[in-house]
Short mmCIF file of C-alpha atoms and ligand atoms in Angstrom, two decimals:
data_model
loop_
_atom_site.label_atom_id
_atom_site.label_comp_id
_atom_site.label_asym_id
_atom_site.label_seq_id
_atom_site.Cartn_x
_atom_site.Cartn_y
_atom_site.Cartn_z
CA MET A 1 70.87 -22.48 -180.64
CA ARG A 2 69.05 -19.28 -179.92
CA GLU A 3 67.40 -18.49 -176.61
CA THR A 4 63.92 -19.04 -178.09
CA ASP A 5 64.95 -22.56 -179.11
CA TRP A 6 66.24 -23.28 -175.63
CA THR A 7 62.93 -22.05 -174.25
CA ARG A 8 61.13 -24.57 -176.48
CA VAL A 9 63.22 -27.58 -175.47
CA LEU A 10 63.26 -26.67 -171.80
CA GLY A 11 59.46 -26.86 -171.57
CA TRP A 12 58.82 -24.74 -168.49
CA PRO A 13 55.34 -23.21 -168.89
CA GLY A 14 55.27 -19.43 -168.42
CA TYR A 15 59.06 -19.08 -168.39
CA ARG A 16 61.68 -18.28 -171.02
CA VAL A 17 65.41 -18.80 -171.35
CA TYR A 18 67.32 -15.53 -171.55
CA GLN A 19 70.88 -16.80 -171.30
CA HIS A 20 72.72 -20.06 -171.69
CA GLU A 21 76.18 -21.45 -171.20
CA ILE A 22 77.66 -24.69 -172.53
CA ASN A 23 80.84 -26.03 -170.99
CA GLU A 24 82.22 -28.70 -173.30
CA ALA A 25 85.06 -29.77 -171.03
CA ALA A 26 82.88 -30.21 -167.97
CA LYS A 27 79.93 -31.42 -170.08
CA THR A 28 77.44 -29.08 -168.48
CA VAL A 29 74.62 -26.90 -169.74
CA LYS A 30 73.39 -24.00 -167.70
CA LEU A 31 70.22 -22.09 -168.56
CA TRP A 32 68.97 -18.86 -167.03
CA VAL A 33 65.20 -18.50 -167.06
CA ARG A 34 62.66 -15.91 -165.97
CA ARG A 35 58.94 -15.32 -166.32
CA LYS A 36 57.59 -14.51 -169.76
CA ARG A 37 56.16 -11.05 -170.21
CA GLY A 38 52.56 -11.00 -169.03
CA ASN A 39 53.04 -13.90 -166.62
CA ARG A 40 52.59 -11.91 -163.41
CA LYS A 41 50.39 -14.02 -161.17
CA LEU A 42 52.26 -14.66 -157.93
CA VAL A 43 51.07 -17.13 -155.32
CA CYS A 44 52.14 -17.11 -151.67
CA SER A 45 53.80 -20.45 -150.86
CA GLY A 46 52.49 -20.22 -147.30
CA CYS A 47 48.75 -19.79 -147.83
CA GLY A 48 48.04 -19.77 -151.57
CA ARG A 49 46.86 -16.17 -151.68
CA LYS A 50 47.37 -14.43 -155.05
CA PHE A 51 49.42 -11.29 -155.59
CA ALA A 52 50.12 -8.97 -158.52
CA GLU A 53 53.04 -7.15 -156.90
CA ALA A 54 56.37 -8.69 -155.99
CA TYR A 55 58.27 -7.74 -152.87
CA ASP A 56 61.69 -8.62 -154.30
CA SER A 57 63.36 -11.20 -156.50
CA TYR A 58 66.13 -13.75 -156.14
CA GLU A 59 67.77 -16.57 -158.08
CA ARG A 60 67.66 -20.29 -157.44
CA GLU A 61 69.67 -22.98 -159.15
CA VAL A 62 68.05 -26.37 -159.68
CA ARG A 63 69.08 -29.52 -161.47
CA ASP A 64 66.98 -30.65 -164.43
CA LEU A 65 67.07 -33.74 -166.63
CA PRO A 66 70.32 -34.06 -168.59
CA CYS A 67 70.63 -32.76 -172.12
CA PHE A 68 72.26 -35.66 -174.04
CA GLU A 69 75.54 -36.18 -172.18
CA PHE A 70 75.40 -32.78 -170.56
CA ARG A 71 74.36 -32.34 -166.99
CA THR A 72 71.79 -29.56 -166.99
CA THR A 73 71.08 -26.95 -164.39
CA VAL A 74 68.56 -24.13 -164.54
CA VAL A 75 68.97 -20.81 -162.79
CA VAL A 76 65.49 -19.46 -162.27
CA GLU A 77 64.45 -15.98 -161.26
CA LEU A 78 61.89 -16.13 -158.48
CA TYR A 79 59.92 -13.60 -156.48
CA ARG A 80 58.95 -13.07 -152.92
CA VAL A 81 55.62 -11.56 -151.90
CA ARG A 82 54.62 -9.60 -148.84
CA CYS A 83 51.67 -11.59 -147.53
CA PRO A 84 49.46 -10.11 -144.77
CA ASP A 85 49.17 -13.56 -143.20
CA CYS A 86 52.59 -15.10 -143.75
CA GLY A 87 54.88 -12.08 -143.95
CA VAL A 88 57.54 -12.00 -146.65
CA LYS A 89 57.32 -15.37 -148.36
CA SER A 90 58.69 -16.89 -151.55
CA GLU A 91 56.23 -17.53 -154.38
CA LYS A 92 54.85 -20.95 -155.08
CA VAL A 93 56.22 -22.58 -158.24
CA PRO A 94 54.73 -25.93 -159.30
CA GLN A 95 57.95 -26.97 -161.04
CA LEU A 96 59.83 -26.64 -157.75
CA PRO A 97 58.04 -28.99 -155.35
CA SER A 98 60.45 -28.63 -152.43
CA LYS A 99 63.30 -26.58 -151.07
CA ALA A 100 65.76 -29.08 -152.49
CA PRO A 101 67.66 -27.98 -155.64
CA PHE A 102 65.79 -30.15 -158.14
CA ARG A 103 63.10 -29.53 -160.67
CA GLN A 104 59.94 -31.62 -160.33
CA ARG A 105 60.53 -33.74 -163.42
CA PHE A 106 64.07 -34.55 -162.28
CA GLU A 107 62.61 -35.82 -159.00
CA GLU A 108 60.01 -37.86 -160.89
CA ALA A 109 62.76 -39.49 -162.94
CA VAL A 110 64.77 -40.32 -159.82
CA GLY A 111 61.68 -41.74 -158.08
CA LEU A 112 60.91 -43.89 -161.10
CA ALA A 113 64.49 -45.15 -161.25
CA CYS A 114 64.28 -46.09 -157.56
CA GLU A 115 61.36 -48.39 -158.33
CA SER A 116 63.54 -50.86 -160.13
CA ALA A 117 67.01 -50.22 -158.73
CA SER A 118 68.52 -49.71 -155.32
CA VAL A 119 69.02 -46.22 -153.96
CA ARG A 120 72.78 -46.64 -154.00
CA ARG A 121 72.82 -47.62 -157.64
CA VAL A 122 70.63 -44.70 -158.70
CA ALA A 123 72.84 -42.40 -156.64
CA ARG A 124 75.96 -43.64 -158.38
CA GLN A 125 74.43 -43.19 -161.82
CA LEU A 126 73.39 -39.61 -161.17
CA GLY A 127 76.39 -38.56 -159.13
CA LEU A 128 74.31 -37.79 -156.07
CA ALA A 129 74.64 -38.82 -152.43
CA ALA A 130 72.54 -41.84 -151.43
CA SER A 131 70.82 -39.77 -148.75
CA THR A 132 69.82 -37.20 -151.38
CA VAL A 133 68.33 -39.86 -153.64
CA ARG A 134 66.45 -41.33 -150.70
CA ALA A 135 65.00 -37.92 -149.82
CA ILE A 136 63.93 -37.37 -153.44
CA ASP A 137 62.35 -40.81 -153.57
CA LEU A 138 60.44 -40.13 -150.36
CA ARG A 139 59.05 -36.84 -151.73
CA TYR A 140 58.13 -38.56 -154.98
CA LEU A 141 56.23 -41.27 -153.11
CA ARG A 142 54.50 -38.75 -150.87
CA ARG A 143 53.27 -36.75 -153.85
CA TRP A 144 51.98 -39.95 -155.41
CA ALA A 145 50.20 -40.99 -152.19
CA GLU A 146 48.56 -37.59 -151.74
CA GLY A 147 47.05 -37.64 -155.18
CA ARG A 148 45.17 -40.90 -154.99
CA ARG A 149 41.98 -42.34 -153.66
CA ARG A 150 42.00 -44.96 -150.96
CA PRO A 151 39.74 -47.96 -151.50
CA ALA A 152 37.53 -48.98 -148.56
CA LEU A 153 38.76 -51.67 -146.20
CA ARG A 154 36.44 -54.67 -146.05
CA LEU A 155 38.80 -57.62 -145.93
CA MET A 156 41.88 -57.03 -143.85
CA GLY A 157 44.97 -59.08 -143.26
CA VAL A 158 47.12 -58.80 -140.16
CA ASP A 159 50.53 -60.35 -140.05
CA GLU A 160 53.92 -59.81 -138.53
CA ILE A 161 57.35 -59.74 -140.03
CA TYR A 162 60.27 -60.79 -137.93
CA LEU A 163 62.99 -58.13 -138.03
CA GLY A 164 65.27 -59.52 -135.38
CA LYS A 165 66.43 -56.19 -134.00
CA LYS A 166 64.55 -53.48 -132.23
CA PRO A 167 61.68 -53.38 -132.95
CA LYS A 168 61.72 -57.13 -133.11
CA PHE A 169 58.52 -57.39 -135.14
CA LEU A 170 56.75 -55.30 -137.70
CA THR A 171 52.97 -55.66 -137.68
CA VAL A 172 51.56 -55.32 -141.17
CA VAL A 173 47.93 -54.48 -141.91
CA THR A 174 46.92 -55.24 -145.49
CA ASN A 175 43.87 -54.52 -147.59
CA LEU A 176 43.29 -57.99 -149.02
CA ALA A 177 41.08 -56.73 -151.83
CA THR A 178 43.80 -54.56 -153.33
CA GLY A 179 46.84 -56.43 -152.04
CA GLU A 180 48.19 -53.24 -150.59
CA PRO A 181 49.83 -52.78 -147.19
CA LEU A 182 47.96 -50.06 -145.30
CA TRP A 183 49.86 -49.60 -142.10
CA PHE A 184 52.96 -50.69 -140.20
CA GLY A 185 53.20 -50.94 -136.43
CA ARG A 186 56.04 -51.62 -134.07
CA GLU A 187 56.08 -54.99 -132.27
CA ARG A 188 53.08 -57.33 -132.32
CA LYS A 189 51.17 -56.59 -129.16
CA LYS A 190 47.49 -55.99 -128.70
CA GLU A 191 48.32 -52.29 -128.30
CA THR A 192 50.01 -52.34 -131.68
CA LEU A 193 46.84 -53.28 -133.51
CA ASP A 194 44.74 -51.14 -131.17
CA GLU A 195 46.67 -48.16 -132.42
CA PHE A 196 45.72 -48.92 -136.01
CA PHE A 197 42.02 -49.16 -135.23
CA GLU A 198 42.03 -46.11 -133.03
CA LYS A 199 44.14 -43.70 -135.06
CA GLN A 200 43.80 -44.81 -138.67
CA LEU A 201 40.11 -45.59 -138.95
CA SER A 202 36.87 -43.82 -138.10
CA ALA A 203 34.06 -45.69 -136.34
CA PHE A 204 32.31 -45.92 -139.70
CA GLN A 205 35.37 -47.37 -141.41
CA ARG A 206 35.76 -49.91 -138.63
CA SER A 207 32.15 -51.00 -139.00
CA ALA A 208 32.72 -51.71 -142.71
CA ILE A 209 35.31 -54.42 -142.06
CA ARG A 210 33.77 -57.80 -142.77
CA ALA A 211 36.60 -60.24 -142.22
CA ALA A 212 40.17 -60.36 -141.00
CA CYS A 213 42.70 -62.94 -141.99
CA VAL A 214 45.19 -63.44 -139.15
CA ASP A 215 47.68 -65.74 -137.57
CA MET A 216 46.63 -67.65 -134.46
CA TRP A 217 48.14 -64.95 -132.33
CA GLU A 218 46.08 -64.18 -129.27
CA PRO A 219 46.87 -60.44 -128.89
CA PHE A 220 45.64 -59.74 -132.44
CA ARG A 221 42.44 -61.68 -131.82
CA GLN A 222 41.78 -59.69 -128.65
CA SER A 223 42.28 -56.40 -130.43
CA LEU A 224 39.97 -57.45 -133.28
CA GLU A 225 37.30 -58.51 -130.82
CA GLN A 226 37.44 -55.18 -129.05
CA TRP A 227 37.49 -52.84 -132.05
CA VAL A 228 35.67 -54.72 -134.80
CA PRO A 229 33.34 -57.17 -133.04
CA GLN A 230 31.29 -57.76 -136.20
CA CYS A 231 34.36 -58.84 -138.14
CA ARG A 232 34.82 -62.53 -138.87
CA ILE A 233 38.22 -63.90 -137.97
CA VAL A 234 39.70 -66.28 -140.52
CA TYR A 235 42.83 -68.15 -139.58
CA ASP A 236 45.26 -68.09 -142.38
CA LYS A 237 46.13 -71.38 -144.07
CA PHE A 238 49.72 -70.36 -144.53
CA HIS A 239 50.26 -69.72 -140.83
CA ILE A 240 48.58 -72.92 -139.73
CA LEU A 241 50.82 -74.86 -142.08
CA GLN A 242 53.81 -72.99 -140.68
CA HIS A 243 52.99 -74.50 -137.30
CA ALA A 244 52.76 -77.92 -138.94
CA GLY A 245 56.12 -77.29 -140.62
CA LYS A 246 57.67 -76.49 -137.26
CA ALA A 247 56.31 -79.75 -135.86
CA VAL A 248 57.91 -81.69 -138.73
CA ASP A 249 61.16 -79.93 -137.97
CA GLU A 250 60.95 -80.93 -134.33
CA VAL A 251 60.55 -84.56 -135.37
CA ARG A 252 63.56 -84.20 -137.67
CA ARG A 253 65.71 -82.77 -134.90
CA ALA A 254 64.68 -85.46 -132.43
CA GLU A 255 65.65 -88.13 -134.98
CA PHE A 256 68.91 -86.36 -135.65
CA PHE A 257 69.92 -86.77 -132.04
CA ARG A 258 68.45 -90.24 -131.62
CA LYS A 259 70.32 -91.75 -134.55
CA GLY A 260 74.05 -91.80 -134.96
CA GLY A 261 76.56 -92.01 -137.78
CA ALA A 262 75.45 -92.25 -141.39
CA ALA A 263 71.78 -91.71 -140.62
CA ARG A 264 72.62 -88.48 -138.91
CA ASP A 265 74.31 -87.22 -142.06
CA LEU A 266 71.20 -88.02 -144.03
CA VAL A 267 68.94 -86.05 -141.71
CA ARG A 268 71.28 -83.11 -141.52
CA GLY A 269 70.46 -80.14 -143.72
CA LYS A 270 67.11 -81.50 -144.90
CA ARG A 271 65.12 -78.90 -143.04
CA TRP A 272 64.07 -76.86 -146.07
CA LEU A 273 63.20 -79.92 -148.08
CA LEU A 274 60.87 -81.04 -145.35
CA LEU A 275 59.20 -77.66 -145.14
CA THR A 276 58.56 -77.55 -148.87
CA SER A 277 55.47 -79.05 -150.35
CA TRP A 278 56.03 -82.14 -152.47
CA LEU A 279 54.48 -80.43 -155.49
CA HIS A 280 57.18 -77.79 -155.48
CA LEU A 281 60.16 -80.10 -155.41
CA ASP A 282 62.07 -81.12 -158.50
CA ARG A 283 63.01 -84.72 -159.24
CA GLY A 284 66.44 -84.51 -157.58
CA LYS A 285 65.03 -83.06 -154.39
CA ARG A 286 62.31 -85.70 -154.31
CA ARG A 287 64.93 -88.41 -154.61
CA GLN A 288 66.83 -86.95 -151.66
CA LEU A 289 63.69 -86.89 -149.55
CA ASN A 290 62.80 -90.45 -150.55
CA ALA A 291 66.22 -91.63 -149.42
CA LEU A 292 65.61 -89.95 -146.10
CA PHE A 293 62.16 -91.44 -145.75
CA ALA A 294 63.39 -94.97 -146.54
CA LEU A 295 65.70 -94.67 -143.61
CA ASN A 296 63.46 -92.87 -141.22
CA GLN A 297 59.80 -93.78 -140.96
CA ARG A 298 59.02 -91.19 -138.33
CA ILE A 299 60.13 -88.26 -140.43
CA PHE A 300 58.22 -89.69 -143.36
CA LYS A 301 55.04 -89.93 -141.33
CA ALA A 302 55.38 -86.39 -140.01
CA TYR A 303 55.92 -85.09 -143.52
CA LEU A 304 52.86 -86.93 -144.83
CA LEU A 305 50.77 -85.51 -142.01
CA LYS A 306 51.83 -82.00 -142.84
CA GLU A 307 51.08 -82.56 -146.52
CA SER A 308 47.67 -84.02 -145.81
CA LEU A 309 46.77 -81.16 -143.47
CA SER A 310 47.19 -78.73 -146.35
CA GLN A 311 44.35 -80.54 -148.16
CA LEU A 312 41.98 -79.14 -145.55
CA TRP A 313 41.56 -75.95 -147.52
CA ASN A 314 40.39 -77.79 -150.60
CA TYR A 315 36.98 -78.07 -148.95
CA THR A 316 34.38 -75.41 -149.45
CA TYR A 317 31.68 -76.84 -147.18
CA GLU A 318 32.02 -76.52 -143.45
CA GLY A 319 30.72 -80.02 -142.77
CA ALA A 320 33.20 -81.63 -145.13
CA MET A 321 36.05 -79.51 -143.80
CA LEU A 322 35.20 -80.45 -140.23
CA ARG A 323 35.00 -84.15 -141.11
CA TYR A 324 38.37 -84.05 -142.81
CA LEU A 325 39.97 -82.27 -139.85
CA GLN A 326 38.47 -84.80 -137.45
CA GLY A 327 39.87 -87.63 -139.55
CA TRP A 328 43.25 -85.97 -139.66
CA ILE A 329 43.33 -85.60 -135.87
CA ASP A 330 42.17 -89.21 -135.38
CA GLN A 331 45.08 -90.63 -137.34
CA LEU A 332 47.55 -88.76 -135.12
CA ARG A 333 46.68 -91.11 -132.31
CA TRP A 334 48.61 -94.08 -133.73
CA GLN A 335 51.71 -92.29 -134.88
CA ARG A 336 53.35 -91.50 -131.56
CA LEU A 337 54.71 -88.25 -132.94
CA GLN A 338 54.47 -85.87 -130.05
CA PRO A 339 55.16 -82.60 -131.92
CA MET A 340 52.37 -83.43 -134.38
CA GLU A 341 49.99 -84.37 -131.57
CA LYS A 342 50.42 -80.90 -130.09
CA LEU A 343 48.83 -79.49 -133.22
CA ALA A 344 45.47 -81.11 -132.48
CA PRO A 345 44.43 -79.01 -129.46
CA MET A 346 45.67 -75.89 -131.19
CA LEU A 347 43.54 -76.59 -134.26
CA LEU A 348 40.49 -77.41 -132.15
CA ASP A 349 40.89 -74.25 -130.07
CA HIS A 350 40.80 -72.21 -133.25
CA LEU A 351 38.17 -74.26 -135.02
CA GLU A 352 35.71 -71.42 -135.66
CA GLY A 353 38.34 -69.33 -137.34
CA ILE A 354 39.46 -72.26 -139.47
CA LEU A 355 35.91 -73.07 -140.57
CA ASN A 356 35.27 -69.39 -141.27
CA TYR A 357 37.33 -69.97 -144.37
CA CYS A 358 34.24 -71.65 -145.82
CA ARG A 359 31.91 -68.86 -144.72
CA THR A 360 33.93 -65.88 -145.94
CA LYS A 361 36.15 -66.20 -148.94
CA VAL A 362 39.36 -64.34 -148.35
CA PRO A 363 42.18 -64.39 -150.88
CA MET A 364 44.84 -66.41 -149.09
CA GLY A 365 48.01 -65.77 -151.05
CA VAL A 366 47.85 -62.00 -150.68
CA ILE A 367 49.35 -61.67 -147.22
CA GLU A 368 52.32 -63.82 -148.19
CA ALA A 369 52.84 -61.84 -151.38
CA VAL A 370 52.81 -58.53 -149.49
CA ASN A 371 55.20 -59.94 -146.90
CA GLY A 372 57.49 -61.21 -149.62
CA ASN A 373 57.61 -57.76 -151.17
CA ILE A 374 58.39 -56.07 -147.87
CA LYS A 375 61.13 -58.56 -147.11
CA ALA A 376 62.60 -58.06 -150.57
CA LEU A 377 62.64 -54.30 -149.99
CA LEU A 378 64.31 -54.76 -146.62
CA ARG A 379 66.96 -56.97 -148.17
CA ARG A 380 67.59 -54.67 -151.09
CA GLY A 381 68.08 -51.37 -149.37
CA ARG A 382 69.27 -49.95 -146.17
CA GLY A 383 67.78 -46.76 -144.86
CA TYR A 384 64.38 -48.18 -144.05
CA ARG A 385 64.74 -47.09 -140.49
CA ASP A 386 62.01 -44.69 -141.53
CA MET A 387 58.93 -46.92 -141.46
CA ASN A 388 56.87 -44.44 -143.44
CA TYR A 389 59.32 -44.66 -146.29
CA LEU A 390 59.17 -48.43 -146.25
CA LEU A 391 55.37 -48.35 -146.19
CA LEU A 392 55.12 -45.91 -149.10
CA LYS A 393 57.59 -47.98 -151.03
CA ALA A 394 55.64 -51.18 -150.43
CA GLN A 395 52.38 -49.46 -151.35
CA ARG A 396 53.81 -48.16 -154.58
CA LEU A 397 55.17 -51.61 -155.35
CA ALA A 398 51.75 -53.15 -154.78
CA ALA A 399 50.02 -50.49 -156.87
CA SER A 400 52.39 -50.75 -159.80
CA LYS A 401 52.66 -54.53 -159.49
CA THR A 402 56.15 -54.33 -160.92
CA GLN A 403 57.54 -56.93 -158.62
CA PHE A 404 54.49 -58.51 -157.14
CA ILE A 405 55.86 -61.83 -156.04
CA VAL A 406 53.14 -64.33 -155.39
CA LEU A 407 54.80 -66.91 -153.22
CA GLN A 408 53.50 -70.33 -153.92
CA LYS A 409 54.93 -71.86 -150.82
CA ALA A 410 52.60 -74.21 -149.02
CA ALA A 411 49.98 -73.71 -151.70
ZN1 ZN B 1 50.53 -16.20 -147.28
#
């Protein structure tokens, strides 16, 4: 191949190949490139000012996409300019987005690979260190984030993810209309959410928020009331049912200790079955639960109560919803199931926010889907100590919808 052919396949606008070297044993291709004649516009990388004169030149070696089985590197001749504002500075080259030794399209390919595989796997495939791949991925995501428009926030979701270590919780703010996580905060205090409203949004942006879908977590409610008083608070179905699920579990544990022997074995390990909605159980699982219920009436009753509470969100009229809730609370009275009884005052204390579901339609599954994605990312890769990286990754995931898991739990 002649140098002009190499120039054609390399595809680097304004540059030409003037030397090449193929090493068959090592399976490498090395190309030397420099500016084409007439391509003399130099741009200061510090301020963007244009120059016609170069101060000096130097060479930089960067990795490009492989050529068949051959690992390809490009040695490019670059210039420095003497800028009145920045001093002696290297020129700006669009194909070289950072100081790292990679061409832009190589970084794009790595970033794309990281969307469907773990960092460690991509690193192994390309013969790079995991930390290098992570850094490339982060730059790729940042470039993507810079170049796009942010939709307005009208319906927001606030939720927390339990991390276990320090910080113990991650507060997640989501744009419910787009299903995209907007912001992560440490812990789940009032100050956490305050920080979002104060630093991330202008007064105008805050005034545009119509509704917020949240857990019955007092600090979040206080923050919302302070910063977005016009915003309607809607208590999330999923979270309310989580509380109901915990109550069922309390009943199960109490029965576990009350009964001995064979019955105890039957109750043991049924926690997840009891937390799952009947509709989502297969025939075998249903049979197991039925065996449990035949033996233990109290667990059966608690489970039925949880299931019937989830019907509350089938109503679209406030009056009907309120009537159903009142009926549900009334039937608690005869069951003598203390953990379930504790739910009643909690539901009544948050009645407005529960009924707001009828007044403002918010898409309910979104928060759970976003959380599921974040948890999947956390499980898949280490190195998310950098919260910005995790956020960008989750945003990209939501935007590309490649793995948008809509959890149907408690539907
Ligand atoms: Zn400059």
